[in-house]
GROMACS .gro file of C-alpha atoms in nm:
model
   82
    1VAL     CA    1   0.090  -2.326   6.024
    2GLU     CA    2   0.169  -2.176   6.352
    3VAL     CA    3   0.514  -2.189   6.523
    4ALA     CA    4   0.463  -2.197   6.911
    5VAL     CA    5   0.735  -2.118   7.182
    6SER     CA    6   0.528  -1.943   7.444
    7SER     CA    7   0.199  -1.912   7.253
    8LEU     CA    8   0.118  -2.310   7.240
    9ARG     CA    9  -0.210  -2.283   7.453
   10GLN     CA   10  -0.335  -2.007   7.249
   11ASP     CA   11  -0.273  -2.166   6.926
   12VAL     CA   12  -0.403  -2.517   7.007
   13LEU     CA   13  -0.730  -2.369   7.161
   14THR     CA   14  -0.820  -2.022   7.053
   15LYS     CA   15  -0.684  -2.046   6.703
   16ALA     CA   16  -0.806  -2.396   6.633
   17ILE     CA   17  -1.142  -2.278   6.719
   18ILE     CA   18  -1.101  -1.978   6.480
   19TYR     CA   19  -0.961  -2.214   6.204
   20ALA     CA   20  -1.222  -2.471   6.240
   21GLY     CA   21  -1.487  -2.216   6.217
   22ALA     CA   22  -1.337  -2.060   5.894
   23ASN     CA   23  -1.342  -2.422   5.766
   24VAL     CA   24  -0.970  -2.448   5.726
   25PRO     CA   25  -0.912  -2.798   5.620
   26GLN     CA   26  -0.586  -2.867   5.802
   27TYR     CA   27  -0.411  -2.670   6.100
   28CYS     CA   28  -0.059  -2.741   6.221
   29VAL     CA   29   0.108  -2.604   6.538
   30ILE     CA   30   0.473  -2.659   6.549
   31ASP     CA   31   0.559  -2.692   6.908
   32LEU     CA   32   0.929  -2.608   6.952
   33ARG     CA   33   0.962  -2.639   7.308
   34HIS     CA   34   0.855  -3.011   7.316
   35GLU     CA   35   0.981  -3.074   6.966
   36ARG     CA   36   0.662  -3.194   6.825
   37VAL     CA   37   0.365  -3.089   6.602
   38HIS     CA   38  -0.004  -3.085   6.646
   39VAL     CA   39  -0.221  -3.158   6.352
   40PHE     CA   40  -0.568  -3.089   6.329
   41ASP     CA   41  -0.807  -3.183   6.039
   42ARG     CA   42  -1.157  -3.260   5.951
   43PRO     CA   43  -1.308  -2.921   6.054
   44ASP     CA   44  -1.678  -2.881   6.168
   45PRO     CA   45  -1.737  -2.513   6.107
   46VAL     CA   46  -2.080  -2.508   6.275
   47ARG     CA   47  -1.937  -2.653   6.588
   48ARG     CA   48  -1.599  -2.471   6.551
   49GLN     CA   49  -1.393  -2.760   6.614
   50TYR     CA   50  -1.166  -3.036   6.441
   51ALA     CA   51  -1.285  -3.391   6.451
   52ARG     CA   52  -0.931  -3.509   6.468
   53ALA     CA   53  -0.636  -3.374   6.655
   54VAL     CA   54  -0.309  -3.559   6.684
   55ILE     CA   55   0.036  -3.482   6.838
   56LEU     CA   56   0.328  -3.597   6.613
   57GLU     CA   57   0.674  -3.682   6.754
   58ARG     CA   58   1.009  -3.669   6.575
   59GLY     CA   59   1.030  -3.949   6.321
   60ALA     CA   60   0.657  -3.924   6.217
   61ARG     CA   61   0.526  -3.820   5.888
   62PHE     CA   62   0.177  -3.710   5.796
   63GLN     CA   63  -0.021  -3.613   5.473
   64LEU     CA   64  -0.125  -3.265   5.369
   65THR     CA   65  -0.494  -3.250   5.324
   66ALA     CA   66  -0.459  -2.996   5.053
   67PHE     CA   67  -0.204  -3.218   4.871
   68PRO     CA   68  -0.267  -3.571   4.949
   69ASP     CA   69   0.034  -3.709   4.759
   70VAL     CA   70   0.273  -3.494   4.973
   71GLU     CA   71   0.396  -3.646   5.300
   72VAL     CA   72   0.564  -3.407   5.570
   73ALA     CA   73   0.838  -3.533   5.785
   74ILE     CA   74   0.802  -3.382   6.130
   75ASP     CA   75   1.191  -3.359   6.180
   76ALA     CA   76   1.195  -3.128   5.859
   77TRP     CA   77   0.980  -2.870   6.055
   78LEU     CA   78   1.168  -2.895   6.390
   79PRO     CA   79   1.526  -2.767   6.458
   80PRO     CA   80   1.816  -3.022   6.410
   81LEU     CA   81   1.912  -3.240   6.697
   82ALA     CA   82   2.232  -3.142   6.864
   0.00000   0.00000   0.00000
């Protein structure tokens, strides 16, 4: 998991290539500026890319690849609403 304020471009492009190449099963970037989370999964280490990339907004939930019984609420990873 990466947390991005000013490094979003590097995190979703450069680091995703590195992590996919290392066969990291799931990679998440918390985008604090836009209050959303980028989730990458299904790595292809040969092509150094993820087969699936989604952007989840507040209110969304997703499952952790390493722990399929665990569901994460996007709101839990973002600052509370004012």
